[in-house]
mmCIF file of C-alpha atoms in Angstrom:
data_model
loop_
_atom_site.group_PDB
_atom_site.id
_atom_site.type_symbol
_atom_site.label_atom_id
_atom_site.label_comp_id
_atom_site.label_asym_id
_atom_site.label_seq_id
_atom_site.Cartn_x
_atom_site.Cartn_y
_atom_site.Cartn_z
ATOM 1 C CA MET A 1 -12.413 -41.792 26.633
ATOM 2 C CA ALA A 2 -9.612 -39.252 26.120
ATOM 3 C CA VAL A 3 -10.552 -35.656 25.526
ATOM 4 C CA PRO A 4 -8.970 -34.501 22.224
ATOM 5 C CA GLY A 5 -6.783 -31.394 22.252
ATOM 6 C CA THR A 6 -6.885 -30.972 26.046
ATOM 7 C CA LEU A 7 -3.232 -30.040 26.419
ATOM 8 C CA LYS A 8 -2.760 -28.453 23.013
ATOM 9 C CA TYR A 9 -2.642 -24.869 24.234
ATOM 10 C CA SER A 10 -2.401 -25.267 28.007
ATOM 11 C CA PHE A 11 1.317 -24.685 28.422
ATOM 12 C CA ILE A 12 2.205 -22.240 25.637
ATOM 13 C CA TRP A 13 2.231 -19.383 28.157
ATOM 14 C CA ILE A 14 5.170 -21.082 29.906
ATOM 15 C CA LEU A 15 7.507 -20.347 26.959
ATOM 16 C CA PRO A 16 8.179 -16.679 27.822
ATOM 17 C CA LEU A 17 8.510 -17.567 31.511
ATOM 18 C CA ILE A 18 11.282 -20.045 30.689
ATOM 19 C CA SER A 19 12.985 -17.389 28.569
ATOM 20 C CA ALA A 20 12.663 -14.624 31.180
ATOM 21 C CA PHE A 21 13.770 -16.646 34.198
ATOM 22 C CA THR A 22 16.656 -18.253 32.300
ATOM 23 C CA TRP A 23 17.893 -14.778 31.353
ATOM 24 C CA LEU A 24 17.423 -13.380 34.849
ATOM 25 C CA GLY A 25 18.969 -16.447 36.496
ATOM 26 C CA MET A 26 22.013 -16.284 34.218
ATOM 27 C CA LEU A 27 22.598 -12.589 34.955
ATOM 28 C CA LEU A 28 22.204 -13.043 38.709
ATOM 29 C CA ALA A 29 24.531 -16.068 38.709
ATOM 30 C CA MET A 30 27.225 -14.118 36.847
ATOM 31 C CA LEU A 31 26.860 -11.118 39.153
ATOM 32 C CA ILE A 32 26.971 -13.262 42.297
ATOM 33 C CA VAL A 33 30.077 -15.130 41.113
ATOM 34 C CA TRP A 34 31.844 -11.843 40.346
ATOM 35 C CA GLU A 35 30.879 -10.569 43.804
ATOM 36 C CA LEU A 36 31.995 -13.743 45.599
ATOM 37 C CA GLU A 37 35.330 -13.714 43.776
ATOM 38 C CA GLY A 38 36.037 -10.262 45.215
ATOM 39 C CA HIS A 39 35.463 -8.116 42.116
ATOM 40 C CA PRO A 40 38.394 -9.444 40.069
ATOM 41 C CA HIS A 41 39.884 -7.261 37.339
ATOM 42 C CA TYR A 42 39.624 -9.306 34.152
ATOM 43 C CA ALA A 43 42.006 -9.079 31.204
ATOM 44 C CA SER A 44 39.282 -7.609 28.983
ATOM 45 C CA MET A 45 38.675 -4.684 31.382
ATOM 46 C CA SER A 46 40.215 -1.207 31.022
ATOM 47 C CA PRO A 47 42.927 -0.240 33.533
ATOM 48 C CA ASN A 48 40.645 2.153 35.453
ATOM 49 C CA GLN A 49 37.530 -0.026 35.152
ATOM 50 C CA HIS A 50 36.180 -1.419 38.420
ATOM 51 C CA ILE A 51 32.677 -2.517 37.333
ATOM 52 C CA ALA A 52 32.818 -5.607 35.132
ATOM 53 C CA TYR A 53 30.640 -5.706 32.038
ATOM 54 C CA ILE A 54 28.471 -8.759 31.564
ATOM 55 C CA SER A 55 30.689 -9.563 28.606
ATOM 56 C CA ASP A 56 33.828 -9.366 30.772
ATOM 57 C CA ILE A 57 32.470 -12.017 33.119
ATOM 58 C CA GLY A 58 31.084 -14.033 30.209
ATOM 59 C CA ALA A 59 34.495 -14.151 28.541
ATOM 60 C CA GLN A 60 36.060 -15.962 31.499
ATOM 61 C CA GLY A 61 35.199 -19.219 33.262
ATOM 62 C CA LEU A 62 31.462 -18.637 33.019
ATOM 63 C CA LYS A 63 31.486 -18.506 29.221
ATOM 64 C CA PRO A 64 29.639 -21.873 28.879
ATOM 65 C CA LEU A 65 26.903 -20.524 31.181
ATOM 66 C CA PHE A 66 26.783 -17.282 29.185
ATOM 67 C CA ILE A 67 26.386 -19.086 25.858
ATOM 68 C CA ALA A 68 23.833 -21.595 27.178
ATOM 69 C CA GLY A 69 21.797 -18.864 28.873
ATOM 70 C CA CYS A 70 21.719 -16.707 25.742
ATOM 71 C CA VAL A 71 20.694 -19.629 23.546
ATOM 72 C CA VAL A 72 17.885 -20.823 25.834
ATOM 73 C CA THR A 73 16.613 -17.278 26.389
ATOM 74 C CA THR A 74 16.388 -16.387 22.709
ATOM 75 C CA VAL A 75 15.105 -19.756 21.481
ATOM 76 C CA PHE A 76 12.188 -19.743 23.917
ATOM 77 C CA LEU A 77 11.516 -16.065 23.238
ATOM 78 C CA ASP A 78 11.348 -16.765 19.498
ATOM 79 C CA LEU A 79 9.040 -19.705 20.198
ATOM 80 C CA SER A 80 6.833 -17.240 22.091
ATOM 81 C CA PHE A 81 6.800 -14.977 19.030
ATOM 82 C CA ALA A 82 5.879 -17.875 16.748
ATOM 83 C CA SER A 83 3.217 -19.170 19.149
ATOM 84 C CA GLU A 84 1.584 -15.756 19.409
ATOM 85 C CA ARG A 85 1.456 -15.483 15.620
ATOM 86 C CA TRP A 86 0.031 -19.001 15.247
ATOM 87 C CA LEU A 87 -2.606 -18.457 17.945
ATOM 88 C CA ARG A 88 -3.785 -15.286 16.225
ATOM 89 C CA HIS A 89 -3.917 -17.133 12.918
ATOM 90 C CA THR A 90 -6.023 -19.960 14.392
ATOM 91 C CA GLY A 91 -8.319 -17.603 16.313
ATOM 92 C CA ARG A 92 -7.257 -18.600 19.816
ATOM 93 C CA LEU A 93 -6.175 -14.995 20.242
ATOM 94 C CA ALA A 94 -7.681 -11.886 18.633
ATOM 95 C CA LYS A 95 -7.039 -12.396 14.917
ATOM 96 C CA ASN A 96 -5.123 -10.135 12.573
ATOM 97 C CA LEU A 97 -7.948 -8.865 10.369
ATOM 98 C CA GLY A 98 -5.882 -6.898 7.853
ATOM 99 C CA THR A 99 -2.846 -7.471 5.678
ATOM 100 C CA ALA A 100 -0.971 -4.618 7.364
ATOM 101 C CA GLU A 101 -1.239 -6.318 10.757
ATOM 102 C CA LYS A 102 0.135 -9.568 9.345
ATOM 103 C CA ILE A 103 3.021 -7.712 7.716
ATOM 104 C CA LEU A 104 3.837 -5.938 10.983
ATOM 105 C CA SER A 105 3.748 -9.270 12.814
ATOM 106 C CA GLY A 106 6.063 -10.830 10.236
ATOM 107 C CA LEU A 107 8.527 -7.939 10.437
ATOM 108 C CA SER A 108 8.582 -8.157 14.225
ATOM 109 C CA MET A 109 9.554 -11.828 13.948
ATOM 110 C CA VAL A 110 12.292 -11.080 11.389
ATOM 111 C CA PHE A 111 13.924 -8.476 13.632
ATOM 112 C CA ALA A 112 13.506 -10.740 16.664
ATOM 113 C CA VAL A 113 15.477 -13.425 14.823
ATOM 114 C CA ALA A 114 18.123 -10.790 14.065
ATOM 115 C CA GLY A 115 18.265 -9.932 17.764
ATOM 116 C CA THR A 116 18.533 -13.631 18.557
ATOM 117 C CA ALA A 117 21.488 -14.023 16.214
ATOM 118 C CA GLY A 118 23.138 -10.984 17.776
ATOM 119 C CA LEU A 119 22.829 -12.248 21.353
ATOM 120 C CA ILE A 120 24.013 -15.783 20.600
ATOM 121 C CA LEU A 121 26.945 -14.592 18.496
ATOM 122 C CA LEU A 122 28.096 -11.983 21.034
ATOM 123 C CA SER A 123 28.219 -14.716 23.674
ATOM 124 C CA ILE A 124 30.378 -16.870 21.399
ATOM 125 C CA PHE A 125 32.658 -14.116 20.081
ATOM 126 C CA ASP A 126 33.645 -12.760 23.487
ATOM 127 C CA THR A 127 34.958 -9.305 24.208
ATOM 128 C CA LEU A 128 38.407 -10.623 25.184
ATOM 129 C CA HIS A 129 39.288 -12.348 21.911
ATOM 130 C CA HIS A 130 36.921 -10.656 19.415
ATOM 131 C CA PRO A 131 36.178 -7.137 20.752
ATOM 132 C CA LYS A 132 35.042 -5.585 17.448
ATOM 133 C CA LEU A 133 32.828 -8.507 16.461
ATOM 134 C CA HIS A 134 31.426 -8.602 19.976
ATOM 135 C CA ASP A 135 30.472 -4.921 19.890
ATOM 136 C CA GLY A 136 28.850 -5.353 16.474
ATOM 137 C CA PHE A 137 26.746 -8.282 17.648
ATOM 138 C CA LEU A 138 25.794 -6.328 20.792
ATOM 139 C CA LEU A 139 24.423 -3.567 18.586
ATOM 140 C CA LEU A 140 22.548 -6.143 16.481
ATOM 141 C CA PHE A 141 21.023 -7.672 19.617
ATOM 142 C CA ILE A 142 19.758 -4.389 21.057
ATOM 143 C CA ALA A 143 18.610 -2.896 17.746
ATOM 144 C CA GLY A 144 16.958 -6.137 16.611
ATOM 145 C CA TYR A 145 14.721 -6.505 19.648
ATOM 146 C CA VAL A 146 13.932 -2.787 19.953
ATOM 147 C CA VAL A 147 12.836 -2.569 16.287
ATOM 148 C CA SER A 148 10.908 -5.823 16.724
ATOM 149 C CA ALA A 149 9.099 -4.309 19.710
ATOM 150 C CA ILE A 150 8.229 -1.225 17.638
ATOM 151 C CA PHE A 151 6.559 -3.380 14.981
ATOM 152 C CA ILE A 152 4.674 -5.346 17.652
ATOM 153 C CA CYS A 153 3.386 -2.102 19.161
ATOM 154 C CA ALA A 154 2.223 -0.974 15.733
ATOM 155 C CA GLU A 155 0.448 -4.321 15.243
ATOM 156 C CA TYR A 156 -1.227 -4.138 18.657
ATOM 157 C CA GLN A 157 -2.304 -0.566 18.041
ATOM 158 C CA ARG A 158 -4.160 -1.704 14.926
ATOM 159 C CA LEU A 159 -5.597 -4.726 16.728
ATOM 160 C CA GLY A 160 -6.862 -2.394 19.435
ATOM 161 C CA ILE A 161 -8.935 -0.538 16.847
ATOM 162 C CA HIS A 162 -10.852 -3.734 16.022
ATOM 163 C CA PHE A 163 -10.923 -5.230 19.528
ATOM 164 C CA ARG A 164 -11.428 -2.278 21.846
ATOM 165 C CA GLU A 165 -12.974 -4.544 24.484
ATOM 166 C CA HIS A 166 -9.716 -6.473 24.983
ATOM 167 C CA PHE A 167 -7.922 -4.985 27.981
ATOM 168 C CA ILE A 168 -4.934 -7.312 27.547
ATOM 169 C CA LEU A 169 -4.146 -5.841 24.116
ATOM 170 C CA ARG A 170 -4.055 -2.320 25.555
ATOM 171 C CA PHE A 171 -2.021 -3.377 28.573
ATOM 172 C CA SER A 172 0.512 -5.277 26.459
ATOM 173 C CA PHE A 173 0.778 -2.358 24.017
ATOM 174 C CA TRP A 174 1.608 0.120 26.771
ATOM 175 C CA ALA A 175 3.980 -2.324 28.490
ATOM 176 C CA LYS A 176 5.951 -2.844 25.273
ATOM 177 C CA LEU A 177 5.910 0.863 24.451
ATOM 178 C CA THR A 178 7.280 1.570 27.933
ATOM 179 C CA PHE A 179 10.040 -0.956 27.285
ATOM 180 C CA ILE A 180 10.948 0.708 23.977
ATOM 181 C CA ILE A 181 11.189 4.195 25.471
ATOM 182 C CA ILE A 182 13.133 3.231 28.600
ATOM 183 C CA GLU A 183 15.415 0.732 26.848
ATOM 184 C CA VAL A 184 16.333 3.225 24.112
ATOM 185 C CA ILE A 185 17.159 5.885 26.717
ATOM 186 C CA LEU A 186 19.258 3.434 28.738
ATOM 187 C CA ALA A 187 21.037 2.198 25.611
ATOM 188 C CA ILE A 188 21.894 5.753 24.564
ATOM 189 C CA VAL A 189 23.343 6.501 28.011
ATOM 190 C CA PHE A 190 25.303 3.246 27.903
ATOM 191 C CA ALA A 191 26.699 4.003 24.443
ATOM 192 C CA ALA A 192 27.561 7.623 25.322
ATOM 193 C CA THR A 193 29.367 6.762 28.551
ATOM 194 C CA SER A 194 31.188 3.892 26.899
ATOM 195 C CA PHE A 195 32.301 6.170 24.030
ATOM 196 C CA ASN A 196 33.556 8.758 26.545
ATOM 197 C CA LYS A 197 35.599 6.075 28.329
ATOM 198 C CA GLU A 198 33.460 6.266 31.468
ATOM 199 C CA GLN A 199 33.657 2.514 31.786
ATOM 200 C CA ASN A 200 32.297 2.178 35.316
ATOM 201 C CA VAL A 201 29.175 4.198 34.552
ATOM 202 C CA ALA A 202 28.758 2.330 31.280
ATOM 203 C CA GLY A 203 29.097 -0.968 33.120
ATOM 204 C CA VAL A 204 26.285 -0.083 35.511
ATOM 205 C CA PHE A 205 23.990 0.906 32.648
ATOM 206 C CA GLU A 206 24.792 -2.278 30.714
ATOM 207 C CA TRP A 207 23.580 -4.332 33.675
ATOM 208 C CA ILE A 208 20.427 -2.204 33.908
ATOM 209 C CA VAL A 209 19.734 -2.594 30.158
ATOM 210 C CA ALA A 210 20.147 -6.358 30.411
ATOM 211 C CA LEU A 211 18.001 -6.735 33.523
ATOM 212 C CA PHE A 212 15.249 -4.546 32.071
ATOM 213 C CA PHE A 213 15.102 -6.856 29.041
ATOM 214 C CA THR A 214 13.511 -9.402 31.419
ATOM 215 C CA PHE A 215 10.483 -7.129 31.693
ATOM 216 C CA TYR A 216 10.021 -7.160 27.904
ATOM 217 C CA VAL A 217 10.155 -10.950 27.732
ATOM 218 C CA LEU A 218 7.509 -11.223 30.453
ATOM 219 C CA THR A 219 5.055 -9.143 28.406
ATOM 220 C CA PHE A 220 4.646 -12.167 26.133
ATOM 221 C CA PHE A 221 3.363 -14.144 29.100
ATOM 222 C CA ILE A 222 0.520 -11.606 29.209
ATOM 223 C CA ASP A 223 -0.052 -12.037 25.460
ATOM 224 C CA LEU A 224 -0.228 -15.846 25.553
ATOM 225 C CA LEU A 225 -2.164 -16.325 28.793
ATOM 226 C CA PRO A 226 -5.644 -15.870 27.190
ATOM 227 C CA ALA A 227 -4.957 -18.910 24.979
ATOM 228 C CA ALA A 228 -4.676 -21.098 28.088
ATOM 229 C CA ARG A 229 -7.915 -19.617 29.410
ATOM 230 C CA SER A 230 -9.582 -20.321 26.078
ATOM 231 C CA ASN A 231 -8.249 -23.874 26.131
ATOM 232 C CA GLN A 232 -9.920 -24.458 29.512
ATOM 233 C CA VAL A 233 -13.247 -23.350 28.036
ATOM 234 C CA HIS A 234 -12.787 -25.736 25.114
ATOM 235 C CA THR A 235 -11.695 -28.533 27.438
ATOM 236 C CA ASN A 236 -14.824 -28.191 29.570
ATOM 237 C CA PHE A 237 -16.945 -28.249 26.417
ATOM 238 C CA GLU A 238 -15.182 -31.345 25.076
ATOM 239 C CA ARG A 239 -15.572 -33.197 28.373
ATOM 240 C CA MET A 240 -19.262 -32.385 28.496
ATOM 241 C CA TYR A 241 -19.718 -33.552 24.913
ATOM 242 C CA MET A 242 -17.809 -36.812 25.437
ATOM 243 C CA ARG A 243 -19.723 -37.510 28.651
ATOM 244 C CA GLU A 244 -23.001 -36.986 26.822
ATOM 245 C CA ALA A 245 -21.915 -39.240 23.970
ATOM 246 C CA GLU A 246 -20.829 -42.032 26.326
ATOM 247 C CA ASN A 247 -23.897 -41.888 28.561
ATOM 248 C CA GLY A 248 -26.363 -41.433 25.748
ATOM 249 C CA THR A 249 -27.665 -38.254 27.334
ATOM 250 C CA ALA A 250 -26.905 -36.302 24.198
ATOM 251 C CA MET A 251 -29.792 -37.981 22.383
ATOM 252 C CA MET A 252 -32.620 -35.522 22.050
ATOM 253 C CA ASP A 253 -36.203 -36.092 21.055
ATOM 254 C CA GLY A 254 -36.947 -33.332 18.607
ATOM 255 C CA ALA A 255 -35.135 -30.612 20.528
ATOM 256 C CA GLY A 256 -31.614 -29.223 20.877
ATOM 257 C CA TYR A 257 -30.103 -27.002 23.485
ATOM 258 C CA THR A 258 -27.602 -24.224 23.692
ATOM 259 C CA ASN A 259 -24.854 -24.578 26.334
ATOM 260 C CA GLY A 260 -27.254 -26.779 28.286
ATOM 261 C CA THR A 261 -29.699 -24.017 29.082
ATOM 262 C CA ALA A 262 -31.869 -23.082 26.119
ATOM 263 C CA ASN A 263 -33.969 -25.234 23.802
ATOM 264 C CA ASP A 264 -33.808 -25.071 20.018
ATOM 265 C CA THR A 265 -35.417 -27.074 17.266
ATOM 266 C CA ALA A 266 -33.706 -30.250 16.159
ATOM 267 C CA ASN A 267 -33.489 -29.032 12.586
ATOM 268 C CA GLY A 268 -32.180 -25.536 13.227
ATOM 269 C CA THR A 269 -29.270 -23.702 14.753
ATOM 270 C CA ASN A 270 -28.885 -20.504 16.738
ATOM 271 C CA GLY A 271 -25.158 -19.995 16.109
ATOM 272 C CA ASN A 272 -24.135 -21.796 19.282
ATOM 273 C CA ALA A 273 -25.586 -25.323 18.993
ATOM 274 C CA TYR A 274 -27.283 -27.664 16.602
ATOM 275 C CA ALA A 275 -28.400 -31.271 16.478
ATOM 276 C CA ILE A 276 -26.611 -33.830 14.327
ATOM 277 C CA GLY A 277 -28.270 -37.114 13.455
ATOM 278 C CA ALA A 278 -26.634 -40.514 13.386
ATOM 279 C CA THR A 279 -26.099 -40.240 9.643
ATOM 280 C CA GLY A 280 -24.155 -36.987 9.975
ATOM 281 C CA HIS A 281 -27.006 -34.789 8.723
ATOM 282 C CA GLU A 282 -28.675 -32.083 10.758
ATOM 283 C CA GLY A 283 -31.636 -33.472 12.671
ATOM 284 C CA MET A 284 -32.362 -35.432 15.808
ATOM 285 C CA GLY A 285 -29.293 -36.865 17.503
ATOM 286 C CA ILE A 286 -26.220 -35.812 19.430
ATOM 287 C CA GLY A 287 -26.109 -32.143 20.492
ATOM 288 C CA GLN A 288 -23.170 -30.350 18.979
ATOM 289 C CA HIS A 289 -22.116 -27.198 20.804
ATOM 290 C CA LYS A 290 -19.868 -24.521 19.404
ATOM 291 C CA PRO A 291 -17.296 -23.574 22.049
ATOM 292 C CA PRO A 292 -16.182 -19.981 22.420
ATOM 293 C CA THR A 293 -12.765 -18.897 21.194
ATOM 294 C CA ALA A 294 -10.131 -16.718 22.783
ATOM 295 C CA GLN A 295 -11.484 -13.749 20.877
ATOM 296 C CA ASN A 296 -14.007 -13.532 23.700
ATOM 297 C CA PHE A 297 -11.183 -12.661 26.124
#
């Protein structure tokens, strides 16, 4: 007999990995192509510019790769955002206990969508044909995800007050806060050098900003991983229950048990297990165990 819900949460943690490695793979492919072509000077580059911006390479023959990479990266990152929110709502991850936490989570998703729009649009409106639009969408991309990360940090800080035992919440909070601080500093240096026409220095910092974004995406792998661990606990419970039901070993004569180790009365519960009779009422019958949730992790 099939075990219900076995794969429901098992692969959610893969979403940020797809996003991160798509982004990293796209950047490395563009950099390698530019290197193999002998550092060509593209039409969108300044006369004294020797380091190509990502956008310079993306405006040429690799534009389809640039657009596809940006779309896949942001779509799977937004799916990671939505999955994290849903898992907290359902209790597979530590739940948002207050209205403020839910508002912060919602705002983080709104600004993430803004960042998504910025990245996709800047890849479409390239720097060669639409320089002003491209720069505007670049600003929207960076600002959207940085502000989104700020709201997530605020949410996790409040969650940490209620769930002090959860190491992952603290680790993810500090990882995202580190991203915010370093990314803002790098973005300021990039903007300042670009404004002062130091295009080669600005080009180097643009690549660093983009590559460091991979680190931020990977923090959501840390956030979602406990849901897969929780799913394994539930899966083991479901298999045990179905095996008992099929073999008839779940029938108990006046006694229940908790997680297979402790006895309880057939008419009572201890918060972890109780006996259900054939008619659906509490009493003698099949042992019903209550599996732990991800809030235990």
